[in-house]
PDB file of C-alpha atoms in Angstrom:
ATOM      1  CA  MET A   1     122.414  84.829  81.930  1.00 38.00           C
ATOM      2  CA  ILE A   2     119.418  84.899  79.367  1.00 34.00           C
ATOM      3  CA  ARG A   3     117.336  83.306  81.870  1.00 33.00           C
ATOM      4  CA  SER A   4     118.098  85.829  84.502  1.00 35.00           C
ATOM      5  CA  LEU A   5     117.428  88.700  82.150  1.00 31.00           C
ATOM      6  CA  CYS A   6     114.134  87.232  81.045  1.00 31.00           C
ATOM      7  CA  LEU A   7     113.251  86.919  84.829  1.00 30.00           C
ATOM      8  CA  ALA A   8     114.191  90.616  85.440  1.00 37.00           C
ATOM      9  CA  LEU A   9     112.163  91.933  82.472  1.00 31.00           C
ATOM     10  CA  THR A  10     109.118  89.916  83.516  1.00 32.00           C
ATOM     11  CA  LEU A  11     109.395  91.324  87.317  1.00 37.00           C
ATOM     12  CA  ALA A  12     109.703  94.915  85.652  1.00 41.00           C
ATOM     13  CA  PHE A  13     106.531  94.284  83.446  1.00 35.00           C
ATOM     14  CA  VAL A  14     104.578  92.868  86.211  1.00 37.00           C
ATOM     15  CA  SER A  15     105.574  95.896  88.473  1.00 40.00           C
ATOM     16  CA  GLN A  16     104.946  98.523  85.924  1.00 42.00           C
ATOM     17  CA  GLY A  17     101.343  96.722  85.384  1.00 40.00           C
ATOM     18  CA  ALA A  18     100.663  96.701  89.035  1.00 43.00           C
ATOM     19  CA  GLN A  19     101.718 100.133  89.428  1.00 46.00           C
ATOM     20  CA  ALA A  20      99.289 101.561  86.836  1.00 43.00           C
ATOM     21  CA  GLY A  21      96.714  99.599  88.767  1.00 65.00           C
ATOM     22  CA  CYS A  22      96.834 100.852  92.285  1.00 89.00           C
ATOM     23  CA  ALA A  23     100.390 102.141  93.440  1.00 81.00           C
ATOM     24  CA  GLU A  24      99.065 105.871  93.358  1.00 71.00           C
ATOM     25  CA  LEU A  25      97.284 108.052  95.907  1.00 73.00           C
ATOM     26  CA  GLU A  26      93.731 107.996  94.237  1.00 79.00           C
ATOM     27  CA  ALA A  27      93.600 104.092  93.378  1.00 87.00           C
ATOM     28  CA  ALA A  28      93.210 101.480  95.987  1.00 94.00           C
ATOM     29  CA  CYS A  29      94.146  97.815  95.869  1.00 97.00           C
ATOM     30  CA  GLU A  30      91.330  95.601  96.643  1.00 96.00           C
ATOM     31  CA  ILE A  31      91.575  92.057  97.929  1.00 97.00           C
ATOM     32  CA  ASP A  32      88.675  89.936  99.260  1.00 96.00           C
ATOM     33  CA  THR A  33      88.570  91.378 102.876  1.00 96.00           C
ATOM     34  CA  GLY A  34      89.434  94.878 102.265  1.00 97.00           C
ATOM     35  CA  LEU A  35      91.346  97.655 100.693  1.00 97.00           C
ATOM     36  CA  TYR A  36      94.849  98.929 100.818  1.00 98.00           C
ATOM     37  CA  HIS A  37      96.868 101.914  99.186  1.00 97.00           C
ATOM     38  CA  ILE A  38     100.668 101.677  98.523  1.00 98.00           C
ATOM     39  CA  GLU A  39     103.451 103.895  97.195  1.00 97.00           C
ATOM     40  CA  LEU A  40     106.589 102.640  95.924  1.00 96.00           C
ATOM     41  CA  PRO A  41     109.977 104.208  96.420  1.00 96.00           C
ATOM     42  CA  ASP A  42     111.334 106.137  93.448  1.00 92.00           C
ATOM     43  CA  ARG A  43     113.892 103.149  92.811  1.00 87.00           C
ATOM     44  CA  SER A  44     111.815 100.277  93.387  1.00 85.00           C
ATOM     45  CA  GLU A  45     113.289  96.834  93.275  1.00 87.00           C
ATOM     46  CA  GLN A  46     112.482  93.280  93.921  1.00 92.00           C
ATOM     47  CA  GLY A  47     112.576  92.244  97.508  1.00 94.00           C
ATOM     48  CA  MET A  48     112.248  95.986  98.676  1.00 97.00           C
ATOM     49  CA  PRO A  49     111.489  96.520 102.511  1.00 97.00           C
ATOM     50  CA  ALA A  50     107.855  97.998 103.376  1.00 98.00           C
ATOM     51  CA  VAL A  51     106.159  99.712 106.119  1.00 98.00           C
ATOM     52  CA  ILE A  52     102.353  98.889 106.607  1.00 98.00           C
ATOM     53  CA  PHE A  53     101.030 101.812 108.326  1.00 98.00           C
ATOM     54  CA  LEU A  54      97.587 101.822 110.048  1.00 98.00           C
ATOM     55  CA  HIS A  55      95.675 105.098 110.148  1.00 98.00           C
ATOM     56  CA  GLY A  56      93.999 106.418 113.180  1.00 98.00           C
ATOM     57  CA  TYR A  57      90.321 106.588 114.039  1.00 97.00           C
ATOM     58  CA  GLY A  58      88.225 108.199 111.318  1.00 97.00           C
ATOM     59  CA  GLY A  59      91.245 108.082 108.877  1.00 97.00           C
ATOM     60  CA  SER A  60      91.607 105.872 105.585  1.00 97.00           C
ATOM     61  CA  GLY A  61      94.681 104.289 103.702  1.00 97.00           C
ATOM     62  CA  GLN A  62      94.444 106.976 101.222  1.00 96.00           C
ATOM     63  CA  GLY A  63      94.758 109.697 104.045  1.00 97.00           C
ATOM     64  CA  VAL A  64      97.958 107.953 105.264  1.00 98.00           C
ATOM     65  CA  LEU A  65      99.348 108.645 101.607  1.00 97.00           C
ATOM     66  CA  LYS A  66      98.640 112.475 102.296  1.00 96.00           C
ATOM     67  CA  MET A  67     101.064 112.389 105.096  1.00 97.00           C
ATOM     68  CA  ARG A  68     103.914 113.426 102.705  1.00 97.00           C
ATOM     69  CA  GLY A  69     106.694 114.009 105.200  1.00 97.00           C
ATOM     70  CA  MET A  70     106.177 110.514 106.673  1.00 98.00           C
ATOM     71  CA  VAL A  71     105.750 108.716 103.451  1.00 98.00           C
ATOM     72  CA  GLU A  72     108.680 110.639 101.800  1.00 97.00           C
ATOM     73  CA  GLY A  73     110.654 109.968 104.605  1.00 98.00           C
ATOM     74  CA  PHE A  74     110.352 105.974 104.170  1.00 98.00           C
ATOM     75  CA  LYS A  75     110.545 106.246 100.422  1.00 98.00           C
ATOM     76  CA  ALA A  76     113.798 107.959 100.569  1.00 97.00           C
ATOM     77  CA  ARG A  77     115.307 105.110 102.631  1.00 97.00           C
ATOM     78  CA  GLY A  78     113.958 102.623  99.766  1.00 97.00           C
ATOM     79  CA  TYR A  79     110.808 101.516 101.676  1.00 98.00           C
ATOM     80  CA  ALA A  80     107.476 100.985 100.102  1.00 98.00           C
ATOM     81  CA  VAL A  81     104.695 102.395 102.297  1.00 98.00           C
ATOM     82  CA  ILE A  82     101.467 100.265 102.532  1.00 98.00           C
ATOM     83  CA  ALA A  83      98.404 101.678 103.802  1.00 98.00           C
ATOM     84  CA  PRO A  84      95.314  99.412 104.768  1.00 98.00           C
ATOM     85  CA  THR A  85      91.903 101.126 105.355  1.00 98.00           C
ATOM     86  CA  GLY A  86      89.936  99.996 108.422  1.00 97.00           C
ATOM     87  CA  GLU A  87      86.239  99.073 108.513  1.00 95.00           C
ATOM     88  CA  PRO A  88      83.275 101.274 109.468  1.00 92.00           C
ATOM     89  CA  ARG A  89      82.521 101.275 113.205  1.00 82.00           C
ATOM     90  CA  GLY A  90      78.801 100.309 113.178  1.00 76.00           C
ATOM     91  CA  GLU A  91      76.967 100.480 109.965  1.00 76.00           C
ATOM     92  CA  ASP A  92      78.135 103.810 108.737  1.00 79.00           C
ATOM     93  CA  GLY A  93      80.381 105.087 111.372  1.00 86.00           C
ATOM     94  CA  PRO A  94      84.096 106.206 111.054  1.00 94.00           C
ATOM     95  CA  LEU A  95      86.531 103.834 109.894  1.00 96.00           C
ATOM     96  CA  SER A  96      88.452 101.973 112.486  1.00 95.00           C
ATOM     97  CA  TRP A  97      90.237  98.779 113.630  1.00 97.00           C
ATOM     98  CA  VAL A  98      88.938  95.763 115.351  1.00 96.00           C
ATOM     99  CA  PHE A  99      91.807  95.764 117.973  1.00 95.00           C
ATOM    100  CA  TYR A 100      90.127  95.001 121.500  1.00 91.00           C
ATOM    101  CA  PRO A 101      89.999  91.544 122.369  1.00 88.00           C
ATOM    102  CA  GLY A 102      86.136  90.362 122.223  1.00 86.00           C
ATOM    103  CA  TRP A 103      85.176  93.155 119.827  1.00 91.00           C
ATOM    104  CA  GLU A 104      83.195  91.699 116.760  1.00 91.00           C
ATOM    105  CA  GLY A 105      84.052  92.224 113.007  1.00 93.00           C
ATOM    106  CA  ARG A 106      86.791  91.609 110.468  1.00 96.00           C
ATOM    107  CA  ASP A 107      89.709  89.381 111.432  1.00 96.00           C
ATOM    108  CA  GLU A 108      92.498  91.948 111.341  1.00 97.00           C
ATOM    109  CA  SER A 109      95.447  89.574 111.666  1.00 97.00           C
ATOM    110  CA  ALA A 110      94.041  87.651 108.645  1.00 97.00           C
ATOM    111  CA  PHE A 111      93.462  90.855 106.608  1.00 98.00           C
ATOM    112  CA  LEU A 112      97.001  92.251 107.338  1.00 98.00           C
ATOM    113  CA  ASP A 113      98.384  88.802 106.430  1.00 97.00           C
ATOM    114  CA  ALA A 114      96.465  88.919 103.162  1.00 98.00           C
ATOM    115  CA  VAL A 115      97.660  92.644 102.319  1.00 98.00           C
ATOM    116  CA  ARG A 116     101.174  91.582 103.059  1.00 97.00           C
ATOM    117  CA  ALA A 117     100.907  88.453 100.663  1.00 97.00           C
ATOM    118  CA  ASP A 118      99.301  90.607  97.937  1.00 98.00           C
ATOM    119  CA  ALA A 119     101.858  93.650  98.080  1.00 97.00           C
ATOM    120  CA  ALA A 120     104.458  90.952  97.896  1.00 97.00           C
ATOM    121  CA  ASP A 121     102.924  89.302  94.681  1.00 96.00           C
ATOM    122  CA  ARG A 122     101.876  92.624  92.839  1.00 96.00           C
ATOM    123  CA  PHE A 123     104.805  94.760  93.846  1.00 96.00           C
ATOM    124  CA  GLY A 124     107.804  92.545  94.893  1.00 96.00           C
ATOM    125  CA  VAL A 125     107.952  93.796  98.572  1.00 97.00           C
ATOM    126  CA  ASP A 126     109.699  91.304 100.852  1.00 97.00           C
ATOM    127  CA  ALA A 127     107.285  89.933 103.272  1.00 96.00           C
ATOM    128  CA  GLU A 128     109.937  89.023 105.586  1.00 96.00           C
ATOM    129  CA  ARG A 129     111.143  92.701 105.840  1.00 97.00           C
ATOM    130  CA  MET A 130     107.929  94.438 106.790  1.00 98.00           C
ATOM    131  CA  ILE A 131     107.446  96.803 109.679  1.00 98.00           C
ATOM    132  CA  LEU A 132     103.843  97.110 111.114  1.00 98.00           C
ATOM    133  CA  ALA A 133     103.398 100.661 112.240  1.00 98.00           C
ATOM    134  CA  GLY A 134     100.362 102.894 113.131  1.00 98.00           C
ATOM    135  CA  PHE A 135      99.054 106.046 114.475  1.00 98.00           C
ATOM    136  CA  SER A 136      96.468 106.603 117.331  1.00 98.00           C
ATOM    137  CA  GLY A 137      93.682 103.828 116.598  1.00 97.00           C
ATOM    138  CA  GLY A 138      96.209 102.204 114.383  1.00 98.00           C
ATOM    139  CA  ALA A 139      98.876 102.319 116.996  1.00 98.00           C
ATOM    140  CA  PHE A 140      96.125 100.344 119.388  1.00 98.00           C
ATOM    141  CA  MET A 141      95.772  98.042 116.486  1.00 98.00           C
ATOM    142  CA  VAL A 142      99.652  97.493 116.143  1.00 98.00           C
ATOM    143  CA  SER A 143     100.028  96.938 120.078  1.00 98.00           C
ATOM    144  CA  TYR A 144      97.488  94.263 120.239  1.00 98.00           C
ATOM    145  CA  LEU A 145      98.728  92.527 117.142  1.00 98.00           C
ATOM    146  CA  ALA A 146     102.340  92.690 118.327  1.00 98.00           C
ATOM    147  CA  CYS A 147     101.177  91.191 121.887  1.00 98.00           C
ATOM    148  CA  ALA A 148      99.166  88.323 120.211  1.00 97.00           C
ATOM    149  CA  THR A 149     101.476  87.517 117.322  1.00 97.00           C
ATOM    150  CA  PRO A 150     104.908  88.943 118.043  1.00 98.00           C
ATOM    151  CA  ASP A 151     106.698  87.003 115.031  1.00 96.00           C
ATOM    152  CA  ALA A 152     103.991  88.012 112.391  1.00 97.00           C
ATOM    153  CA  PHE A 153     106.155  91.029 111.437  1.00 98.00           C
ATOM    154  CA  ALA A 154     109.714  92.106 111.274  1.00 97.00           C
ATOM    155  CA  ALA A 155     109.284  94.699 113.837  1.00 98.00           C
ATOM    156  CA  TYR A 156     106.343  96.743 115.214  1.00 98.00           C
ATOM    157  CA  ALA A 157     106.210 100.600 115.698  1.00 98.00           C
ATOM    158  CA  PRO A 158     103.391 102.245 117.248  1.00 98.00           C
ATOM    159  CA  VAL A 159     103.112 105.909 117.720  1.00 98.00           C
ATOM    160  CA  SER A 160     100.386 107.888 119.953  1.00 98.00           C
ATOM    161  CA  GLY A 161      99.037 104.630 121.064  1.00 98.00           C
ATOM    162  CA  GLY A 162      99.250 101.423 123.149  1.00 98.00           C
ATOM    163  CA  PHE A 163      96.763  99.416 124.997  1.00 98.00           C
ATOM    164  CA  TRP A 164      93.549  99.866 126.808  1.00 97.00           C
ATOM    165  CA  ARG A 165      92.356  98.978 130.174  1.00 97.00           C
ATOM    166  CA  PRO A 166      92.364  96.399 131.570  1.00 96.00           C
ATOM    167  CA  HIS A 167      95.704  96.011 130.117  1.00 97.00           C
ATOM    168  CA  PRO A 168      96.805  92.476 128.818  1.00 96.00           C
ATOM    169  CA  GLU A 169      97.841  90.394 131.480  1.00 95.00           C
ATOM    170  CA  SER A 170     100.656  88.960 129.263  1.00 96.00           C
ATOM    171  CA  CYS A 171     101.802  88.794 125.645  1.00 97.00           C
ATOM    172  CA  ALA A 172     102.680  85.912 123.577  1.00 96.00           C
ATOM    173  CA  GLY A 173     106.374  86.244 123.597  1.00 92.00           C
ATOM    174  CA  PRO A 174     109.330  88.171 122.683  1.00 98.00           C
ATOM    175  CA  VAL A 175     108.908  91.025 120.245  1.00 98.00           C
ATOM    176  CA  ARG A 176     110.791  93.797 118.474  1.00 98.00           C
ATOM    177  CA  LEU A 177     109.008  97.058 119.130  1.00 98.00           C
ATOM    178  CA  PHE A 178     109.706 100.852 119.045  1.00 98.00           C
ATOM    179  CA  GLN A 179     107.105 102.835 120.836  1.00 98.00           C
ATOM    180  CA  THR A 180     106.898 106.568 120.446  1.00 98.00           C
ATOM    181  CA  HIS A 181     104.625 109.129 122.305  1.00 98.00           C
ATOM    182  CA  GLY A 182     104.217 113.015 122.577  1.00 98.00           C
ATOM    183  CA  TRP A 183     104.609 114.532 125.994  1.00 98.00           C
ATOM    184  CA  THR A 184     101.724 116.601 125.516  1.00 98.00           C
ATOM    185  CA  ASP A 185      99.361 114.413 123.824  1.00 98.00           C
ATOM    186  CA  PRO A 186      95.845 115.337 125.005  1.00 98.00           C
ATOM    187  CA  VAL A 187      94.041 112.607 122.804  1.00 98.00           C
ATOM    188  CA  VAL A 188      95.719 109.849 124.196  1.00 98.00           C
ATOM    189  CA  PRO A 189      97.408 111.225 127.241  1.00 98.00           C
ATOM    190  CA  LEU A 190     100.466 109.082 128.520  1.00 98.00           C
ATOM    191  CA  GLU A 191      98.162 107.935 131.632  1.00 97.00           C
ATOM    192  CA  GLY A 192      95.377 107.061 129.352  1.00 96.00           C
ATOM    193  CA  ARG A 193      91.838 108.684 129.526  1.00 96.00           C
ATOM    194  CA  GLN A 194      88.040 107.531 129.760  1.00 95.00           C
ATOM    195  CA  LEU A 195      85.955 107.398 126.659  1.00 92.00           C
ATOM    196  CA  GLY A 196      82.321 106.803 125.913  1.00 88.00           C
ATOM    197  CA  GLY A 197      81.278 107.988 129.273  1.00 90.00           C
ATOM    198  CA  GLY A 198      83.690 105.643 131.020  1.00 89.00           C
ATOM    199  CA  ARG A 199      82.841 102.667 128.993  1.00 89.00           C
ATOM    200  CA  PHE A 200      86.241 102.539 127.653  1.00 91.00           C
ATOM    201  CA  ILE A 201      89.600 103.585 129.050  1.00 96.00           C
ATOM    202  CA  GLN A 202      92.754 103.950 127.337  1.00 97.00           C
ATOM    203  CA  GLY A 203      95.633 102.212 129.093  1.00 97.00           C
ATOM    204  CA  ASP A 204      98.747 103.915 130.737  1.00 98.00           C
ATOM    205  CA  ILE A 205     101.834 103.786 128.105  1.00 98.00           C
ATOM    206  CA  PHE A 206     104.338 103.061 130.915  1.00 98.00           C
ATOM    207  CA  THR A 207     102.223 100.085 132.054  1.00 98.00           C
ATOM    208  CA  GLY A 208     102.450  98.988 128.511  1.00 98.00           C
ATOM    209  CA  LEU A 209     106.108  99.136 128.600  1.00 98.00           C
ATOM    210  CA  GLU A 210     106.206  97.001 131.842  1.00 98.00           C
ATOM    211  CA  ILE A 211     104.269  94.223 129.880  1.00 98.00           C
ATOM    212  CA  TRP A 212     106.576  94.650 126.966  1.00 98.00           C
ATOM    213  CA  ARG A 213     109.409  94.095 129.266  1.00 98.00           C
ATOM    214  CA  ALA A 214     107.953  91.085 130.690  1.00 98.00           C
ATOM    215  CA  ALA A 215     107.213  89.705 127.391  1.00 98.00           C
ATOM    216  CA  ASN A 216     110.823  90.235 126.434  1.00 98.00           C
ATOM    217  CA  GLU A 217     112.072  88.680 129.552  1.00 98.00           C
ATOM    218  CA  CYS A 218     114.102  91.887 130.294  1.00 98.00           C
ATOM    219  CA  ALA A 219     116.466  91.450 133.204  1.00 97.00           C
ATOM    220  CA  ASP A 220     115.588  94.766 134.877  1.00 94.00           C
ATOM    221  CA  ASN A 221     112.724  97.521 134.379  1.00 95.00           C
ATOM    222  CA  LYS A 222     115.506 100.102 134.120  1.00 96.00           C
ATOM    223  CA  PRO A 223     116.551 101.029 130.836  1.00 97.00           C
ATOM    224  CA  ASP A 224     120.304 100.332 130.269  1.00 94.00           C
ATOM    225  CA  GLY A 225     120.565 102.790 127.128  1.00 95.00           C
ATOM    226  CA  PHE A 226     119.867 106.590 126.784  1.00 97.00           C
ATOM    227  CA  SER A 227     120.152 108.621 123.845  1.00 97.00           C
ATOM    228  CA  GLN A 228     118.688 111.825 121.913  1.00 97.00           C
ATOM    229  CA  THR A 229     117.911 111.922 118.349  1.00 97.00           C
ATOM    230  CA  GLY A 230     116.512 115.457 117.326  1.00 97.00           C
ATOM    231  CA  GLN A 231     113.745 116.154 119.239  1.00 98.00           C
ATOM    232  CA  PHE A 232     113.341 112.623 120.637  1.00 98.00           C
ATOM    233  CA  MET A 233     114.401 111.399 124.021  1.00 98.00           C
ATOM    234  CA  ARG A 234     115.114 107.735 123.704  1.00 98.00           C
ATOM    235  CA  ARG A 235     115.559 104.905 126.278  1.00 98.00           C
ATOM    236  CA  LYS A 236     115.910 101.159 125.337  1.00 98.00           C
ATOM    237  CA  TRP A 237     116.192  97.836 127.187  1.00 98.00           C
ATOM    238  CA  THR A 238     118.904  95.488 125.828  1.00 96.00           C
ATOM    239  CA  ARG A 239     119.276  92.849 128.536  1.00 97.00           C
ATOM    240  CA  CYS A 240     116.302  90.887 127.409  1.00 97.00           C
ATOM    241  CA  ALA A 241     115.489  87.940 125.440  1.00 97.00           C
ATOM    242  CA  ASP A 242     117.725  86.959 122.384  1.00 95.00           C
ATOM    243  CA  GLY A 243     116.010  88.338 119.201  1.00 94.00           C
ATOM    244  CA  SER A 244     113.913  90.829 121.085  1.00 97.00           C
ATOM    245  CA  ALA A 245     114.157  94.471 120.966  1.00 98.00           C
ATOM    246  CA  LEU A 246     112.514  97.458 122.979  1.00 98.00           C
ATOM    247  CA  GLU A 247     112.956 100.998 122.716  1.00 98.00           C
ATOM    248  CA  PHE A 248     110.819 103.955 123.785  1.00 98.00           C
ATOM    249  CA  ALA A 249     110.908 107.867 122.504  1.00 98.00           C
ATOM    250  CA  LEU A 250     109.210 110.834 123.760  1.00 98.00           C
ATOM    251  CA  PHE A 251     109.016 114.035 121.866  1.00 98.00           C
ATOM    252  CA  PRO A 252     107.702 117.531 123.082  1.00 98.00           C
ATOM    253  CA  GLY A 253     104.588 117.585 120.966  1.00 97.00           C
ATOM    254  CA  GLY A 254     101.031 116.379 121.011  1.00 98.00           C
ATOM    255  CA  HIS A 255      98.857 113.929 119.012  1.00 98.00           C
ATOM    256  CA  GLN A 256     100.919 113.432 115.722  1.00 98.00           C
ATOM    257  CA  VAL A 257     103.270 111.550 113.886  1.00 98.00           C
ATOM    258  CA  PRO A 258     106.238 113.594 114.468  1.00 98.00           C
ATOM    259  CA  GLN A 259     108.687 115.051 112.089  1.00 97.00           C
ATOM    260  CA  GLY A 260     111.727 112.794 111.694  1.00 97.00           C
ATOM    261  CA  TRP A 261     109.918 109.696 113.230  1.00 98.00           C
ATOM    262  CA  ALA A 262     110.206 107.706 109.943  1.00 98.00           C
ATOM    263  CA  ASP A 263     114.062 108.224 109.890  1.00 98.00           C
ATOM    264  CA  MET A 264     114.238 107.317 113.345  1.00 98.00           C
ATOM    265  CA  VAL A 265     112.362 104.003 113.185  1.00 98.00           C
ATOM    266  CA  VAL A 266     114.113 102.932 109.885  1.00 98.00           C
ATOM    267  CA  ASP A 267     117.487 103.356 111.701  1.00 98.00           C
ATOM    268  CA  TRP A 268     116.394 101.432 114.657  1.00 98.00           C
ATOM    269  CA  ALA A 269     114.936  98.691 112.390  1.00 98.00           C
ATOM    270  CA  GLU A 270     118.047  98.309 110.278  1.00 97.00           C
ATOM    271  CA  GLY A 271     120.356  98.203 113.445  1.00 96.00           C
ATOM    272  CA  LEU A 272     118.601  95.386 114.785  1.00 94.00           C
ATOM    273  CA  PRO A 273     120.335  91.926 114.856  1.00 86.00           C
ATOM    274  CA  GLY A 274     119.718  89.998 111.651  1.00 78.00           C
ATOM    275  CA  SER A 275     118.288  92.960 109.585  1.00 73.00           C
TER     276      SER A 275
END
């Protein structure tokens, strides 16, 4: 019992020291390959779950923590919010992610692995209970990582982003993924759009869902579950590979992280088998 008490006090001391260092809006946690910000739930505890949320093009980890509706939504459910920062596009360009196959730059998969390990060491979050989520450019990054490394995180939740053309021919294997998109999104339309004078073309969200169904070995293209949560119109595929999960939610708005999204994603993730 004395040993357990000493361990608990040690963890509390380490957590308090770590929080004083970079668990706040203005201070960034620094690792060898980059930066991240983190905010802990009010009742943080050893082994708490977390969401790693990737910002959009031109954003930052610090900017993610200013999305108070989303951040407070996750914190209220006991989740830490981890917000890594991308690297400049070009020498002094906007911050972004190296998501497209063949692009040169930081190994984002290795970077996010390092962020996860560092957050687990400093703050006591459970490295096995992390959802990788992201918005817009961050959602593109999430989608490509989910495709290449489906088992790297407990689940994936891209919002307002998917693949680029040409779409991947296939993904590495079954994945647990919740895709969310706005019906009237003009920045990343459901059908995609051309960028850079046609040098880049955003992919079709529904084509992406077909790729996910193939990766998950779903028995049919047709959804076998329909529901509505507030403004979200949801559909899911359950006759798929064991351990996989695939759901899609549409909301009536545009290019944004919609109100209520955090709660919906947590409900979904905590309802998955083995969660």
